[in-house]
XYZ file of C-alpha atoms in Angstrom:
308
model
C 7.681 139.737 46.124
C 9.653 140.558 49.233
C 7.785 140.799 52.515
C 8.470 141.061 56.240
C 6.653 139.619 59.264
C 7.242 141.371 62.581
C 6.804 139.502 65.852
C 6.157 141.061 69.265
C 9.150 141.700 71.466
C 9.748 139.143 74.235
C 11.624 140.642 77.166
C 10.997 137.999 79.862
C 13.950 136.246 81.508
C 14.213 133.137 83.662
C 16.347 132.962 86.797
C 17.106 129.575 88.421
C 17.993 129.949 92.106
C 18.423 127.429 94.916
C 18.350 124.461 92.536
C 18.801 121.236 94.559
C 18.193 117.476 94.668
C 17.491 115.705 97.974
C 16.905 112.227 99.365
C 14.884 112.593 102.589
C 14.436 109.689 104.980
C 11.082 108.673 106.557
C 9.976 111.157 109.205
C 11.940 114.028 107.616
C 10.276 117.445 107.627
C 11.175 120.949 106.477
C 9.771 123.797 108.613
C 7.228 126.420 107.612
C 8.683 129.113 105.350
C 7.978 131.169 102.244
C 9.874 132.550 99.259
C 9.859 135.774 97.279
C 10.038 133.695 94.086
C 8.364 130.580 92.653
C 9.273 127.038 93.671
C 8.940 124.168 91.183
C 8.971 120.708 92.800
C 9.294 117.274 91.221
C 9.001 113.949 93.074
C 11.266 111.179 91.761
C 10.163 108.564 94.283
C 8.389 108.076 97.606
C 5.624 110.290 98.951
C 5.357 113.400 101.088
C 2.660 115.805 102.174
C 3.087 119.416 101.071
C 1.250 121.852 103.361
C 0.715 125.072 101.422
C -1.237 128.081 102.678
C -3.495 125.947 104.890
C -4.017 123.171 102.306
C -2.418 119.714 102.237
C -1.307 118.088 98.979
C -0.191 114.451 98.810
C 2.884 114.532 96.601
C 4.026 111.264 94.960
C 6.198 109.773 92.245
C 6.083 111.728 88.994
C 4.229 114.716 90.472
C 5.036 118.348 89.709
C 3.938 121.287 91.858
C 4.382 125.052 91.546
C 4.288 127.073 94.779
C 3.808 130.806 94.046
C 5.711 133.552 95.893
C 4.544 134.488 99.381
C 2.675 131.286 100.271
C 3.674 129.757 103.598
C 4.475 126.052 103.222
C 6.183 123.101 104.844
C 6.657 119.442 103.927
C 6.727 116.112 105.769
C 7.788 112.665 104.610
C 4.971 110.668 106.178
C 5.616 107.484 104.192
C 7.766 104.430 104.999
C 10.299 105.083 102.206
C 12.749 107.791 101.215
C 11.227 110.873 99.626
C 13.388 111.812 96.622
C 12.716 115.154 95.002
C 14.020 118.047 92.948
C 13.440 121.663 93.990
C 13.896 124.560 91.588
C 13.437 128.089 92.909
C 12.919 130.336 89.945
C 11.743 133.769 88.966
C 10.395 134.951 85.655
C 9.551 138.532 84.784
C 6.722 137.639 82.402
C 3.844 139.446 84.124
C 1.130 137.280 82.529
C 2.834 134.101 83.763
C 3.146 135.500 87.282
C -0.511 136.527 87.407
C -1.639 133.161 86.003
C 0.133 131.028 88.598
C -0.548 133.385 91.499
C -4.272 133.429 90.765
C -4.959 129.720 90.082
C -5.963 127.247 92.816
C -3.053 125.166 94.045
C -2.808 121.907 92.081
C -0.298 119.249 91.095
C 0.456 117.645 87.722
C 1.988 114.269 86.847
C 4.752 113.599 84.346
C 2.418 111.136 82.573
C 0.254 114.100 81.558
C 3.118 115.708 79.632
C 2.307 114.789 76.052
C 2.696 117.614 73.555
C 6.473 118.054 73.473
C 7.279 114.453 74.361
C 9.940 115.787 76.710
C 11.336 112.818 78.697
C 12.458 113.465 82.243
C 15.809 111.899 81.356
C 16.602 115.044 79.365
C 16.232 117.143 82.496
C 18.424 114.714 84.448
C 21.031 114.824 81.697
C 21.105 118.617 81.572
C 21.359 118.879 85.373
C 24.227 116.365 85.396
C 26.000 118.167 82.555
C 25.682 121.512 84.348
C 27.116 120.056 87.557
C 29.998 118.413 85.727
C 30.683 121.459 83.590
C 30.870 123.779 86.598
C 32.787 121.487 88.993
C 35.251 119.653 86.763
C 37.558 120.555 83.945
C 36.362 119.682 80.468
C 39.928 119.398 79.208
C 39.333 122.126 76.656
C 41.088 125.503 76.620
C 39.412 128.153 78.853
C 37.705 129.986 75.983
C 36.182 126.736 74.626
C 35.225 125.598 78.155
C 33.346 128.881 78.699
C 31.339 128.303 75.517
C 30.414 124.809 76.761
C 29.183 126.301 80.066
C 27.057 128.837 78.202
C 25.520 126.077 76.075
C 24.670 123.887 79.093
C 23.085 126.807 80.980
C 20.923 127.657 77.990
C 19.873 124.013 77.505
C 18.864 123.700 81.156
C 16.855 126.934 81.057
C 15.172 125.744 77.841
C 14.077 122.501 79.517
C 12.626 124.340 82.533
C 10.719 126.692 80.222
C 9.367 123.683 78.285
C 8.188 122.097 81.552
C 6.363 125.313 82.499
C 4.854 125.400 79.003
C 3.652 121.783 79.405
C 2.003 122.632 82.736
C 0.083 125.484 81.122
C -0.975 123.116 78.313
C -2.291 120.590 80.833
C -4.392 123.310 82.445
C -6.031 124.031 79.082
C -6.563 120.366 78.163
C -8.061 119.234 81.470
C -10.212 122.205 82.401
C -11.664 125.391 81.059
C -8.984 127.777 79.802
C -7.619 129.518 82.900
C -8.569 133.116 83.206
C -6.247 135.644 84.794
C -8.161 137.648 87.395
C -6.638 140.612 89.123
C -4.128 139.501 91.745
C -5.727 139.829 95.194
C -2.561 140.770 97.090
C 0.658 142.303 95.844
C 3.951 140.615 96.695
C 4.796 143.582 98.959
C 1.572 143.071 100.919
C 2.124 139.318 101.259
C 5.767 139.724 102.268
C 5.007 142.463 104.811
C 2.088 140.513 106.293
C 4.310 137.456 106.714
C 6.976 139.546 108.415
C 4.333 140.965 110.764
C 3.077 137.430 111.492
C 6.615 136.275 112.296
C 7.137 139.304 114.553
C 3.875 138.509 116.356
C 4.921 134.880 116.851
C 8.339 135.900 118.182
C 6.960 138.441 120.656
C 3.511 137.066 121.424
C 4.091 136.461 125.126
C 5.729 139.779 125.952
C 3.541 141.707 128.471
C 4.269 144.993 126.646
C 3.450 143.707 123.160
C 0.804 145.708 121.268
C -0.509 146.518 117.796
C 1.048 149.994 118.069
C 4.438 148.392 118.675
C 4.002 146.187 115.592
C 3.030 149.152 113.422
C 6.014 151.167 114.646
C 8.369 148.271 113.951
C 7.292 148.206 110.293
C 6.942 151.982 109.844
C 3.172 151.740 109.406
C 0.252 153.461 111.052
C -2.057 151.336 113.205
C -4.711 151.547 110.476
C -2.260 150.552 107.717
C -0.988 147.642 109.789
C -4.538 146.461 110.515
C -5.703 146.738 106.878
C -2.635 145.092 105.320
C -2.535 142.139 107.728
C -6.307 141.592 107.556
C -6.263 141.673 103.757
C -3.694 138.856 103.552
C -4.637 136.720 106.574
C -8.415 137.405 106.551
C -8.238 138.167 110.279
C -7.090 141.249 112.196
C -3.673 141.280 113.920
C -5.365 141.438 117.342
C -7.632 138.485 116.581
C -4.648 136.570 115.227
C -2.752 137.225 118.478
C -5.797 136.136 120.487
C -6.165 132.913 118.496
C -2.479 132.054 118.919
C -2.613 132.649 122.673
C -5.826 130.675 123.006
C -4.341 127.715 121.103
C -1.280 127.708 123.332
C -3.372 128.079 126.489
C -5.521 125.100 125.500
C -2.418 123.048 124.697
C -0.794 123.793 128.067
C -4.019 123.066 129.965
C -4.675 119.784 128.123
C -1.175 118.419 127.600
C 0.841 119.535 130.645
C 0.451 119.517 134.404
C 1.756 123.064 134.795
C -0.015 125.113 137.435
C -2.368 127.731 136.061
C -0.217 130.448 137.596
C 2.779 129.230 135.560
C 0.686 129.025 132.385
C -0.520 132.582 132.823
C 3.099 133.742 133.258
C 4.245 131.849 130.160
C 1.498 133.472 128.112
C 2.487 136.971 129.246
C -0.529 137.799 131.445
C 0.063 140.162 134.348
C -1.686 137.822 136.789
C -3.436 134.478 137.037
C -6.789 136.154 137.614
C -6.351 138.241 134.438
C -5.591 135.074 132.444
C -8.574 133.248 133.964
C -10.979 136.087 133.133
C -9.639 136.332 129.576
C -9.795 132.560 129.041
C -13.395 132.473 130.267
C -14.239 135.315 127.892
C -12.732 133.280 125.023
C -14.227 129.875 125.818
C -17.100 130.369 128.247
C -15.341 128.387 130.990
C -12.480 128.927 133.392
C -9.065 127.285 132.883
C -9.792 124.950 135.785
C -13.097 123.864 134.216
C -11.414 123.354 130.834
C -8.559 121.266 132.242
C -8.986 117.440 132.399
C -10.256 116.185 135.747
C -7.098 114.126 136.365
C -5.028 117.327 136.369
C -7.678 119.216 138.325
C -7.628 116.692 141.135
C -3.826 116.638 141.238
C -3.634 120.431 141.278
C -6.549 121.243 143.543
C -4.688 124.103 145.325
C -5.117 126.112 142.095
C -8.873 126.037 142.457
C -8.859 128.518 145.296
C -7.287 131.215 143.086
C -8.865 130.394 139.703
C -11.720 132.741 138.778
C-alpha cells in the first residue's frame, strides 16, 4: 500500500561572517566590543580570559564558547604562551535557536565532550583549508566545474558548523536538565540601542553641556523612553551610569596621579573646583582632599585652601 509521510518545513539558514584564525602572543588583548550576530570561538592552544557581559571565563585548549548578539566582551591572553583560536561570526534565522542561546547562562564546552556524532576537529580544519584553497587558487578545472567545487566546499563547511552547534545543544541536555526557553528579556533592538547610548555617554561624559535630554535627542527618543530602555538593559539609569563613570575616573585621578584638584575638576567637566568637591563629597562622604593619599596631600597643600 502506498503511503506518504510529510515533514515540517525548515526555513532556517546559516550565515558565516568574519571567519578567522589567529595566533596571539602573550599580553595580546582585543578591546571591548559587541556584535549584532553570534560569535563561536574555539581554542586550539594556549589560554585566554574572555570577559563577557561582566563575567570572566578562562578559555583553554579544546574549549568552545558561544557569545550571543549584543553582549559586550573583550579578551586578554594572560598566559605565557601564544593563544591560538578560531572565531566564527554567524547568524541563523531559526528563532528557537536564537532564543535558546540568548536565554542560557554563559558557559563553555570542551571538544572532549563531543561524543554523539564522533566529529573530529580535523574535519573542520580540512574544510576550512579546502575553502581557502578553493577560493584563492585555481583548481585547474574549467570554470563551470570549479564553481561546482566551490559550492560543494561551502556546503560542507556549513554542515560542519551546524553539526558543532547540534553537539553543543546535545551536551546541554546530557549534562544538565533540558534547557528551557524563557521569553527573551531584551530585544536585539533594545540591546543595540542601549549599547549605542552607553558609547555616546562614554564619548561625551566630560562635556559641561552633556545631559540626558541631549542623549534622548541624539537617538530620537523621549527622555522617558531613553531612561526606560537604558535601565532595562543596564539595570541602572543613564544618570546613575554617568555618575558612576565620573566617580570611578575621579577616584582614579585622585589615587593614581598628582594632578591638582582644580585640573581634575576641569578634566571631569565640572564648572568649578568647588562644584566638583561638593559633588564628590555627596558621592563618597569625604572631600577630594580627604580621599587623596597623604603623600599627595602634603605635596599639594596649596589645594587645601580651596577644597570644600
